[in-house]
XYZ file of C-alpha atoms in Angstrom:
531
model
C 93.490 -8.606 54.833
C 95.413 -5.450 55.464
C 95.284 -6.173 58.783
C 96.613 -9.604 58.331
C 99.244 -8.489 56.197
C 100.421 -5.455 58.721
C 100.102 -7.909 61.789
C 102.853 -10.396 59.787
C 104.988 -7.359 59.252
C 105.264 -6.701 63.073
C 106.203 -10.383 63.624
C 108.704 -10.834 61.364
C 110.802 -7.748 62.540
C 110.061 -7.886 66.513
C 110.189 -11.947 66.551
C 112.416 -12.465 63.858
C 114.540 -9.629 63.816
C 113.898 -9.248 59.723
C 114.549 -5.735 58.091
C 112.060 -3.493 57.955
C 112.018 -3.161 54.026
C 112.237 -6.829 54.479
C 109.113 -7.242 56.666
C 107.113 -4.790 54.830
C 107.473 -6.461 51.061
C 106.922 -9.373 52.162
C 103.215 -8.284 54.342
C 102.509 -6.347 50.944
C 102.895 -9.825 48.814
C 100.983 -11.535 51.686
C 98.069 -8.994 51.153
C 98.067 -9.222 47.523
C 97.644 -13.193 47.419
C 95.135 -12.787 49.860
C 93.098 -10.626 47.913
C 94.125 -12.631 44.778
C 92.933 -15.619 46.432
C 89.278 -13.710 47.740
C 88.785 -12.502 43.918
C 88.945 -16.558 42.519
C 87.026 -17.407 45.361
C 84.152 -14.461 44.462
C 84.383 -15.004 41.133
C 83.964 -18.971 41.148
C 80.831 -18.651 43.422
C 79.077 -15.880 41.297
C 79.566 -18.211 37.893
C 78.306 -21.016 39.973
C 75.449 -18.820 41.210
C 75.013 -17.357 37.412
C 75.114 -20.987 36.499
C 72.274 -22.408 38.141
C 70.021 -19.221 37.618
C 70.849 -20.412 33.789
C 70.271 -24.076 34.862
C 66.808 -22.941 36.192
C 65.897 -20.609 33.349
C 66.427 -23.580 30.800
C 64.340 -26.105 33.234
C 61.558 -23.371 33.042
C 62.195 -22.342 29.299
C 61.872 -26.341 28.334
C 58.647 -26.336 30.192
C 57.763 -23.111 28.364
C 58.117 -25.160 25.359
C 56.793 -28.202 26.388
C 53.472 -25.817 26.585
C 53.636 -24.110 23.754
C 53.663 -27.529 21.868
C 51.172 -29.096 23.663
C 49.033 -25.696 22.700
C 49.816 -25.946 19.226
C 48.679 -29.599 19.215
C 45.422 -28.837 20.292
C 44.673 -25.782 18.091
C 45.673 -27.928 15.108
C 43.379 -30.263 16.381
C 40.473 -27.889 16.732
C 41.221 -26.644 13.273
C 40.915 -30.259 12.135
C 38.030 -31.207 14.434
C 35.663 -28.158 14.940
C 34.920 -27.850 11.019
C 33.597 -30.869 11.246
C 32.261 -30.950 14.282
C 29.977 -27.997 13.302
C 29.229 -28.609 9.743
C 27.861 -32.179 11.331
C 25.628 -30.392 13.453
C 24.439 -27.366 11.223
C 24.196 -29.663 8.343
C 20.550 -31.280 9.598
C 19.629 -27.680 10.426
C 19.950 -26.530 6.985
C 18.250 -29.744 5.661
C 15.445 -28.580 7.786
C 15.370 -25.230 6.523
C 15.998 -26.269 3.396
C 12.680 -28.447 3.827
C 10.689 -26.438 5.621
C 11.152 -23.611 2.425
C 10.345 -26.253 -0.022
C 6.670 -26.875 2.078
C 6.696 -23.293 2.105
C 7.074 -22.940 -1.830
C 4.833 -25.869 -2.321
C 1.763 -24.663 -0.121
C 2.208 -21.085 -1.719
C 1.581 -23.068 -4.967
C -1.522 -24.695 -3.936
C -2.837 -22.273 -2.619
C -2.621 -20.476 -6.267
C -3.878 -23.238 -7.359
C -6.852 -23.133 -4.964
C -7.272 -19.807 -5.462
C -7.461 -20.273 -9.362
C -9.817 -23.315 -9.133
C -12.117 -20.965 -7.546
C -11.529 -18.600 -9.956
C -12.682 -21.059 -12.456
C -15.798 -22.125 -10.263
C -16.884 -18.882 -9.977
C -16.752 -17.692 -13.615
C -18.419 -21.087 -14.636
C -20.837 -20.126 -11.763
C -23.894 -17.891 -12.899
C -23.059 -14.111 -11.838
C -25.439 -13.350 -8.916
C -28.710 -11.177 -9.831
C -28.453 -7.266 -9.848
C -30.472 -6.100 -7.089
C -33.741 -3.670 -9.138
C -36.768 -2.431 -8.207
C -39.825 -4.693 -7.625
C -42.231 -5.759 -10.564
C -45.301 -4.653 -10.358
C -47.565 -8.045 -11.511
C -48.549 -8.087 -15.270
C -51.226 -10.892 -16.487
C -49.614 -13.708 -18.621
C -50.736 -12.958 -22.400
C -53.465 -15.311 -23.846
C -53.013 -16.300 -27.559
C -56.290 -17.357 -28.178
C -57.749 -14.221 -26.948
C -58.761 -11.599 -29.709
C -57.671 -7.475 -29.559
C -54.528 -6.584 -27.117
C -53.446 -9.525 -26.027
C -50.690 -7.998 -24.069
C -52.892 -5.806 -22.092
C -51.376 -5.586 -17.836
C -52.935 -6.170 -15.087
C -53.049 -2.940 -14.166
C -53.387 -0.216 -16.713
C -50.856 1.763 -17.975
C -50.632 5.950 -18.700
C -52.807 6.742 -21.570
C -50.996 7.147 -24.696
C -51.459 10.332 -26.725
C -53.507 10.504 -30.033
C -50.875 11.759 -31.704
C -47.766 9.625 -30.793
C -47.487 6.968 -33.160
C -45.357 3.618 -31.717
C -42.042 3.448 -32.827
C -40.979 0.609 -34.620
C -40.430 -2.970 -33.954
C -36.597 -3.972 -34.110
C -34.760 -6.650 -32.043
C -32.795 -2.911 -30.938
C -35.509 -1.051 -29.958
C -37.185 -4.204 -28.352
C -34.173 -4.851 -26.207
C -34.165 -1.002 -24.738
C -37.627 -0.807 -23.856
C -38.145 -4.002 -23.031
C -39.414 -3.317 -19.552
C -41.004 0.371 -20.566
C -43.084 -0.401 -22.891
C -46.825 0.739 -22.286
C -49.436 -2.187 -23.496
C -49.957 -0.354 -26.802
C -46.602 -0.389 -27.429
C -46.384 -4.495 -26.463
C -49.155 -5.260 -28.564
C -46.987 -3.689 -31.867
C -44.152 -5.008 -31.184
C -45.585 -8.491 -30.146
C -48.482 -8.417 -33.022
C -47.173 -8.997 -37.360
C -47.994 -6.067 -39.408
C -51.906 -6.973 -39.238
C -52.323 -5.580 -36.559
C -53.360 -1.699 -36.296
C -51.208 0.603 -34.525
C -54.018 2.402 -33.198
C -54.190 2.572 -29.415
C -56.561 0.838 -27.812
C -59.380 2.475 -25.874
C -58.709 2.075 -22.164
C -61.290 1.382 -19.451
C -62.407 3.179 -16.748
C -63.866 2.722 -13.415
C -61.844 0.007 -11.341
C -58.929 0.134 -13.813
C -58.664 3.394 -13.369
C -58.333 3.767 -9.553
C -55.466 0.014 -9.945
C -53.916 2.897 -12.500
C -53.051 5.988 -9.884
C -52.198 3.494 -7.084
C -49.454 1.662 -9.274
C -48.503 5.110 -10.696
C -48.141 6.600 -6.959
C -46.481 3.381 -5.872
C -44.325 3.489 -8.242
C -43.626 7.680 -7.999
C -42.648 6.847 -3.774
C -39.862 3.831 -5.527
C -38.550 6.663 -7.832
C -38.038 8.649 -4.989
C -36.345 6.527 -2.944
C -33.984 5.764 -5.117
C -33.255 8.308 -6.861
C -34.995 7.250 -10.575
C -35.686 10.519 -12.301
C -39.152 10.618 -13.150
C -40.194 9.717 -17.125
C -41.213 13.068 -18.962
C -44.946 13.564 -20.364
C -45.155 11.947 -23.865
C -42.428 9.109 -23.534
C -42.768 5.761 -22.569
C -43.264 4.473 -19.084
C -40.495 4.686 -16.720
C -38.706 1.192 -16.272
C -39.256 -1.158 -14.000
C -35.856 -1.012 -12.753
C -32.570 1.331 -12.837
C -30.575 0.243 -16.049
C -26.919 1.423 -15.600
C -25.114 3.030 -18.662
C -22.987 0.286 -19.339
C -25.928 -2.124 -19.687
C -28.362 0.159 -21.473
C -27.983 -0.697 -25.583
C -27.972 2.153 -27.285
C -30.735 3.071 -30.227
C -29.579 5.128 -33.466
C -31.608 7.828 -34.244
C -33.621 6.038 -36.705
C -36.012 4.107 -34.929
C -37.109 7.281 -32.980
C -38.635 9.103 -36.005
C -41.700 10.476 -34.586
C -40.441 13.493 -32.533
C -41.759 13.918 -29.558
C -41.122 9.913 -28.955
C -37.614 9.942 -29.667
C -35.846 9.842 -26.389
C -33.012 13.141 -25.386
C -29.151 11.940 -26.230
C -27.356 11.705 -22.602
C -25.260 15.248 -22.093
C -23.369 14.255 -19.537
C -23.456 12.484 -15.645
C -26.839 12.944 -14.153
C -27.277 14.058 -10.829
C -27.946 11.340 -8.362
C -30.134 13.467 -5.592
C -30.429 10.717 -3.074
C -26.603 9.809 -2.992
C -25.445 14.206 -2.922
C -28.566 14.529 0.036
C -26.826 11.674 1.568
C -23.362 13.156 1.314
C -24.264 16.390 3.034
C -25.947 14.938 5.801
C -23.127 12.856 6.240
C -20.602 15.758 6.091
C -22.699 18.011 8.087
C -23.658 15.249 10.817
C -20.081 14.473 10.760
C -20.409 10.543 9.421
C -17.415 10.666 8.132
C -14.455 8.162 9.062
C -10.897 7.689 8.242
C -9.614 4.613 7.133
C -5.904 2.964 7.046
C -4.222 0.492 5.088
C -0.324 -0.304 5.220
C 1.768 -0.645 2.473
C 4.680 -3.641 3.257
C 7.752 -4.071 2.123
C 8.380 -7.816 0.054
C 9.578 -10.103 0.995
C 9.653 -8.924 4.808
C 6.064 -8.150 4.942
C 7.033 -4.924 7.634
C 4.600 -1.975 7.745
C 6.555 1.073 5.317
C 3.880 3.320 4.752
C -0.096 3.808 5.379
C -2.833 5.214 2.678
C -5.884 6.888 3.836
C -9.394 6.605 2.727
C -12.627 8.809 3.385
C -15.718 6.882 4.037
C -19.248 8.254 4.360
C -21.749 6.676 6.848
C -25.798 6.953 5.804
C -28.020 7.417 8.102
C -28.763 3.710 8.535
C -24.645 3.776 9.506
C -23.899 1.490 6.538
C -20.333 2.450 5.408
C -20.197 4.213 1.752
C -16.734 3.440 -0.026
C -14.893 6.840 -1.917
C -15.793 5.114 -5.183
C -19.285 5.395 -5.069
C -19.800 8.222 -3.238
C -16.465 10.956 -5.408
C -18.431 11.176 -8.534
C -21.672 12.406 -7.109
C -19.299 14.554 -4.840
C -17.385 16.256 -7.741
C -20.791 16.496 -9.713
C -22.101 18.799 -6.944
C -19.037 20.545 -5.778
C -18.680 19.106 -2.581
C -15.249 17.241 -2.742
C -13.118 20.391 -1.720
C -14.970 19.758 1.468
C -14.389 16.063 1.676
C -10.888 16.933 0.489
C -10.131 19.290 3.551
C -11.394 17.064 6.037
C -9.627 14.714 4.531
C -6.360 16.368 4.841
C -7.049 17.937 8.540
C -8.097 14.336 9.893
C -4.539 13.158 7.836
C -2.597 15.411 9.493
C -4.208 14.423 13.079
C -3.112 10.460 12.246
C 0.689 11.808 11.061
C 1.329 14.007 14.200
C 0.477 10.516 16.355
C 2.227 8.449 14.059
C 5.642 10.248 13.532
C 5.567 10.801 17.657
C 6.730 7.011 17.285
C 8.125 6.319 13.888
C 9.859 9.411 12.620
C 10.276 7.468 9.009
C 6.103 6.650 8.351
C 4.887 8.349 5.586
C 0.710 8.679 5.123
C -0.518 8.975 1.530
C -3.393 11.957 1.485
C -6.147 11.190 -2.176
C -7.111 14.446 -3.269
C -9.355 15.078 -6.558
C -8.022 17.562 -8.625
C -11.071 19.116 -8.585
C -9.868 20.738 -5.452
C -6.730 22.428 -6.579
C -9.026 24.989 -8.603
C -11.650 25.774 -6.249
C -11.795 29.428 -5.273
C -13.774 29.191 -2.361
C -11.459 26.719 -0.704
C -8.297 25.990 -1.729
C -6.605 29.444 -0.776
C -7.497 28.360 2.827
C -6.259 24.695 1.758
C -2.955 25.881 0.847
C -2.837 27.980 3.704
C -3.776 25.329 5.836
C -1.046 23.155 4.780
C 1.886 25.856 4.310
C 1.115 26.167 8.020
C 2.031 22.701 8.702
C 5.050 22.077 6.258
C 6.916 20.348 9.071
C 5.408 17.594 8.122
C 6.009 17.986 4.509
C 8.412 14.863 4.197
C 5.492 12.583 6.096
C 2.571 13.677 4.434
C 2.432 12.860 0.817
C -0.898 14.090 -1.669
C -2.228 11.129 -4.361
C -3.694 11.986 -7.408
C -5.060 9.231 -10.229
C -3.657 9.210 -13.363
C -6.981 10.317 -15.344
C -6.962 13.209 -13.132
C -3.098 14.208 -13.699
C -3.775 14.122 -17.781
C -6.435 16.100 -17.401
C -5.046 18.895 -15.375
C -4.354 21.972 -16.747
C -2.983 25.262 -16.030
C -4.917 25.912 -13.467
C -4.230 22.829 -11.479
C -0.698 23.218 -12.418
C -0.059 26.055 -10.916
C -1.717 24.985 -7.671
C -0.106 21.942 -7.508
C 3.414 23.912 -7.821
C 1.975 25.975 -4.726
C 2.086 22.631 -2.481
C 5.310 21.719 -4.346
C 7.148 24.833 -2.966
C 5.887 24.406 0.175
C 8.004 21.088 0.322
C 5.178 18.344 -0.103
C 5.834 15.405 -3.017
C 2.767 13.773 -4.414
C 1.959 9.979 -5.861
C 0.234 9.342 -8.987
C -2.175 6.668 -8.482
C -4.400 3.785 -10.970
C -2.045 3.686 -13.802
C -2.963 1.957 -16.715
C -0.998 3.909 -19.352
C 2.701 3.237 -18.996
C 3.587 5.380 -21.529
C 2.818 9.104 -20.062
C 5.974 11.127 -19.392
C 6.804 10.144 -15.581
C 9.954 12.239 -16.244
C 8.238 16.051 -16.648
C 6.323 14.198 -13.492
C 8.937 13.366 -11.251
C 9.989 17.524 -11.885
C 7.055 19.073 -10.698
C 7.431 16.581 -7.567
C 6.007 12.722 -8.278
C 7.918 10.099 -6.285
C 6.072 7.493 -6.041
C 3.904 5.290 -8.435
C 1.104 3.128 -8.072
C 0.791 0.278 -10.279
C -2.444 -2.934 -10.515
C -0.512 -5.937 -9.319
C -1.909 -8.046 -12.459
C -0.149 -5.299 -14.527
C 3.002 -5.717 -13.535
C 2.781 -9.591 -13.833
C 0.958 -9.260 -17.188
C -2.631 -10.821 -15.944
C -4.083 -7.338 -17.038
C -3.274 -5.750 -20.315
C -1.822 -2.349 -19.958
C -0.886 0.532 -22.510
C 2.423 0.133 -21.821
C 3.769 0.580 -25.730
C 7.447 -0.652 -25.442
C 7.944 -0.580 -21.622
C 7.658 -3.993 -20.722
C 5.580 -3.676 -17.497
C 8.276 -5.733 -15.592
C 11.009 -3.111 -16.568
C 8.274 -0.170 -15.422
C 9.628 -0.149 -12.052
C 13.798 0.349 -12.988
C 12.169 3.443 -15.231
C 10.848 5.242 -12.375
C 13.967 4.408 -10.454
C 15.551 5.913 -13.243
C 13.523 9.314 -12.550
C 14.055 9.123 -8.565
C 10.428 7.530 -8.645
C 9.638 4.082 -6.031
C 6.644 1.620 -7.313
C 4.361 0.461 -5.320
C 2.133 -2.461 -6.941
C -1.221 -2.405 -4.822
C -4.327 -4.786 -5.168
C -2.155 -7.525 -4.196
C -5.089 -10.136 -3.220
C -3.453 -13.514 -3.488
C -0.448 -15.512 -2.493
C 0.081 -16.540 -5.899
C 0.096 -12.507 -6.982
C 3.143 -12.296 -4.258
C 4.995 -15.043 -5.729
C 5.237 -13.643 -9.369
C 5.834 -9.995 -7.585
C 8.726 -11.449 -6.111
C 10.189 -12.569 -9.751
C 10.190 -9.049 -10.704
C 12.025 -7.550 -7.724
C 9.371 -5.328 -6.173
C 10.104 -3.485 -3.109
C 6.800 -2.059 -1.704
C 3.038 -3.744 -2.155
C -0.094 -2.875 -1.285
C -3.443 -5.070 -0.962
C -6.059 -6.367 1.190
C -3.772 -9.779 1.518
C -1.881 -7.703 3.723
C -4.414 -6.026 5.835
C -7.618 -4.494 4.578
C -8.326 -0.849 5.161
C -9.279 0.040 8.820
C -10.905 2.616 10.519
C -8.531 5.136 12.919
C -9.613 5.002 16.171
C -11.334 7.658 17.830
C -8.478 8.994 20.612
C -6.233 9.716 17.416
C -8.842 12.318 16.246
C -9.391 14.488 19.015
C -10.310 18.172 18.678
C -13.237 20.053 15.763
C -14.908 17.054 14.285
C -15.699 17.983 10.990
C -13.997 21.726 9.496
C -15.985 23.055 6.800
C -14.383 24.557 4.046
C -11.152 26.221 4.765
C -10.503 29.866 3.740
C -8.113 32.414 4.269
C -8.091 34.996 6.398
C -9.143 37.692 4.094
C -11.755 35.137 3.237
């Protein structure tokens, strides 16, 4: 443009002969509407320009929206329609779960209801027979015959001059009914005309059928394990009467000294069942046996409880509860107890190498804390392993806690500071002071099933067994209800909220296997080092 305007400057004063000032003014207004002219021209083609990028950006923005609604129509439709859509096809899934509980429920009930038919069936049934020893064959009496009527088939011990019979009495006749010698039989079976006077025995064959019933009878004593009758009392019984179903006799019909029978002390030894224990201990028939204890209503393994059983030398299994009283009576439990505790401790190394949270329940008697000779090595023992304090927990029954005293007190403090807790086991009295208990270290409970659900009566004074388990809670204490047998004991378990259950329903105890415990088979008492 400047060049323009300069060029038309030239021209108009060499062409036209125009004035320079002239020329110059009017190339100078030429340039300027030139460049007016550009600006307009610029300026109109960058709003056109400006005005179709706007054109375009609304095209694209109405699209935009177009979009947007068509994406808001179909989330309000799948707000609308997917409710429905699922609840229509979750509702006939929760029908079925809905019946499939209900089956559930009502199977659980008949199977109570099974279970207490047979209940029924067998308490209408006659109990079965308690095993005794054989009866050595006895002549039916003869009532026309004259003299002793009652007299055996084989004769019986001679009865001394000087022992008068006792006498007859539906009480004395009921505990000697199967030791009474003949003389004896023929008083009690005779009325008062006949003489007390014993008859006069005879000899010869008789007396040879005598010694061979007597020594037959001496090798069934033996065997198992009747202590023999003492000289001047009646004949030993034909078979092994058990406290509980031996009547017993006042003093009064016993008035002839010497024939008056000894007042029980105390437990009597049982030799056969202690020789069995210590060849079972010392041949190392000894095995350790598991059960779980579940959680409800998951059913999931929480804990395990260990048993001792004994193995005779026929390998029939002995269960704790028949063999621990013969054991404490002779002394031997501390050793039970410590192999108990060193097989224990095998089982909780291999089962906290997997599950860092199980916890193994150790039965001790108490009759161990106060033995000289091995618990110092006991304690030892265990103070040595109090890593596995929070794993390894030490049962004691509830007879044995109330009859501890300061002895066993202070030993079980000992395994308190050495970090172990403890379990109190068979309660039947709900009314002992689980609050001193849970301070020297009790935190857990054991409680009969048919207590808590009130099938058993308890002492429970005014804890209502169903409110036993929020007590112990109360203390930092965790029930555990065990001899859970039946479906229909789970069901009323379950009304009451319990958390942990124990019981052969479950799983019965089993034996460990063998791999788990490897190394010294069978420890003898543990001592200390000084010891």
């Amino acid at each position: 443009m400047a060049i323009i305007a300069l060029s038309s400057a030239t021209v108009l004063i060499f062409q036209f002969g125009r004035p320079f000032g002239e020329a110059v003014s009017l190339s100078l207004a030429l340039m300027c509407t030139m460049i007016l002219i550009h600006l307009l021209i610029s300026r109109a083609r960058d709003r056109g320009a400006v005005s179709e990028a706007v054109d375009r950006l609304e095209d694209r923005m109405a699209d935009i929206d177009e979009d947007v609604g068509n994406l808001e129509g179909r989330l309000t439709g799948m707000e609308h329609t997917m409710p429905r859509k699922t609840r229509a096809e979750m509702d006939p899934l929760f029908a079925e779960v809905e019946v499939l509980g209900t089956l559930v429920k009502q199977m659980a009930e008949a199977m109570s209801d099974l279970e207490t038919r047979v209940e029924d069936q067998q308490a209408l049934s006659p109990p079965p027979r308690a095993p005794s020893l054989p009866h050595y064959p006895q002549t039916q009496p003869d009532p026309n015959a004259h003299g002793f009527a009652h007299q055996p088939a084989f004769a019986a011990p001679a009865v001394p001059p000087h022992a008068a019979p006792p006498p007859a009495g539906p009480q004395h006749a009921s505990v000697h009914a199967n030791t009474q010698h003949p003389g004896q039989q023929q008083v009690l079976g005779q009325g008062p005309e006949v003489s007390a006077e014993p008859p006069h025995w005879n000899h010869g064959p008789e007396q040879a059928r005598e010694s061979a019933a007597q020594a037959n009878m001496e090798a069934w004593d033996r065997k198992y394990g009747v202590a023999p009758a003492a000289a001047g009392s009646a004949a030993a019984p034909f078979f092994q009467e058990t406290a509980a179903s031996r009547p017993t006799a006042p003093e009064d019909d016993f008035p002839f000294g010497d024939a008056a029978p000894a007042a029980p002390e105390g437990p009597k030894p049982n030799l056969a069942m202690r020789e069995m224990i210590t060849s079972a201990l010392n041949a190392n028939r000894v095995e350790l046996f598991l059960q779980p204890i579940v959680t409800l209503p998951q059913r999931q393994v929480k804990y395990y409880e260990a048993f001792t059983r004994l193995r005779d030398a026929e390998g029939n299994a002995v269960e704790a509860s028949v063999f621990l009283p013969e054991a404490v009576l002779s002394g031997q439990i501390a050793r039970i107890d410590n192999l108990l505790l060193y097989r224990s401790l095998q089982v909780i190394k291999r089962l906290t190498s997997r599950n860092r949270n199980a916890i193994l329940f150790c039965n001790i008697s108490s009759a161990s804390l106060v033995d000289e000779a091995s618990f110092p090595g006991f304690l030892e023992f265990v103070q040595s392993n109090r890593a596995y304090a929070d794993v390894l927990v030490f049962e004691f029954s509830q007879a044995d806690i109330a009859n501890m005293g300061g002895l066993e007190l202070e030993s079980l403090n000992a395994l308190y500071d050495a970090g172990f807790r403890f379990s109190i086991d068979r309660i039947s009295d709900m009314k002992m002071d689980f609050n001193s208990l849970a301070g020297r270290g009790f935190k857990f409970a054991k409680l009969h099933g048919d207590y808590l659900i009130g099938r058993r009566e308890a002492n429970h004074g005014h804890i209502h067994p169903s409110d036993f388990g929020d007590l112990l809670q109360r203390y930092g204490m965790e029930l555990i209800t065990d001899h859970v047998e039946t479906e229909s004991q789970v069901l009323e378990l379950l009304d009451y909220d319990v958390k942990f259950a124990q019981g052969n329903l479950f799983s019965p105890p089993r034996p460990v296997r063998a791999e788990v415990l490897q190394g010294p088979s069978a420890p003898g008492p543990m001592r200390t080092a000084a010891g």
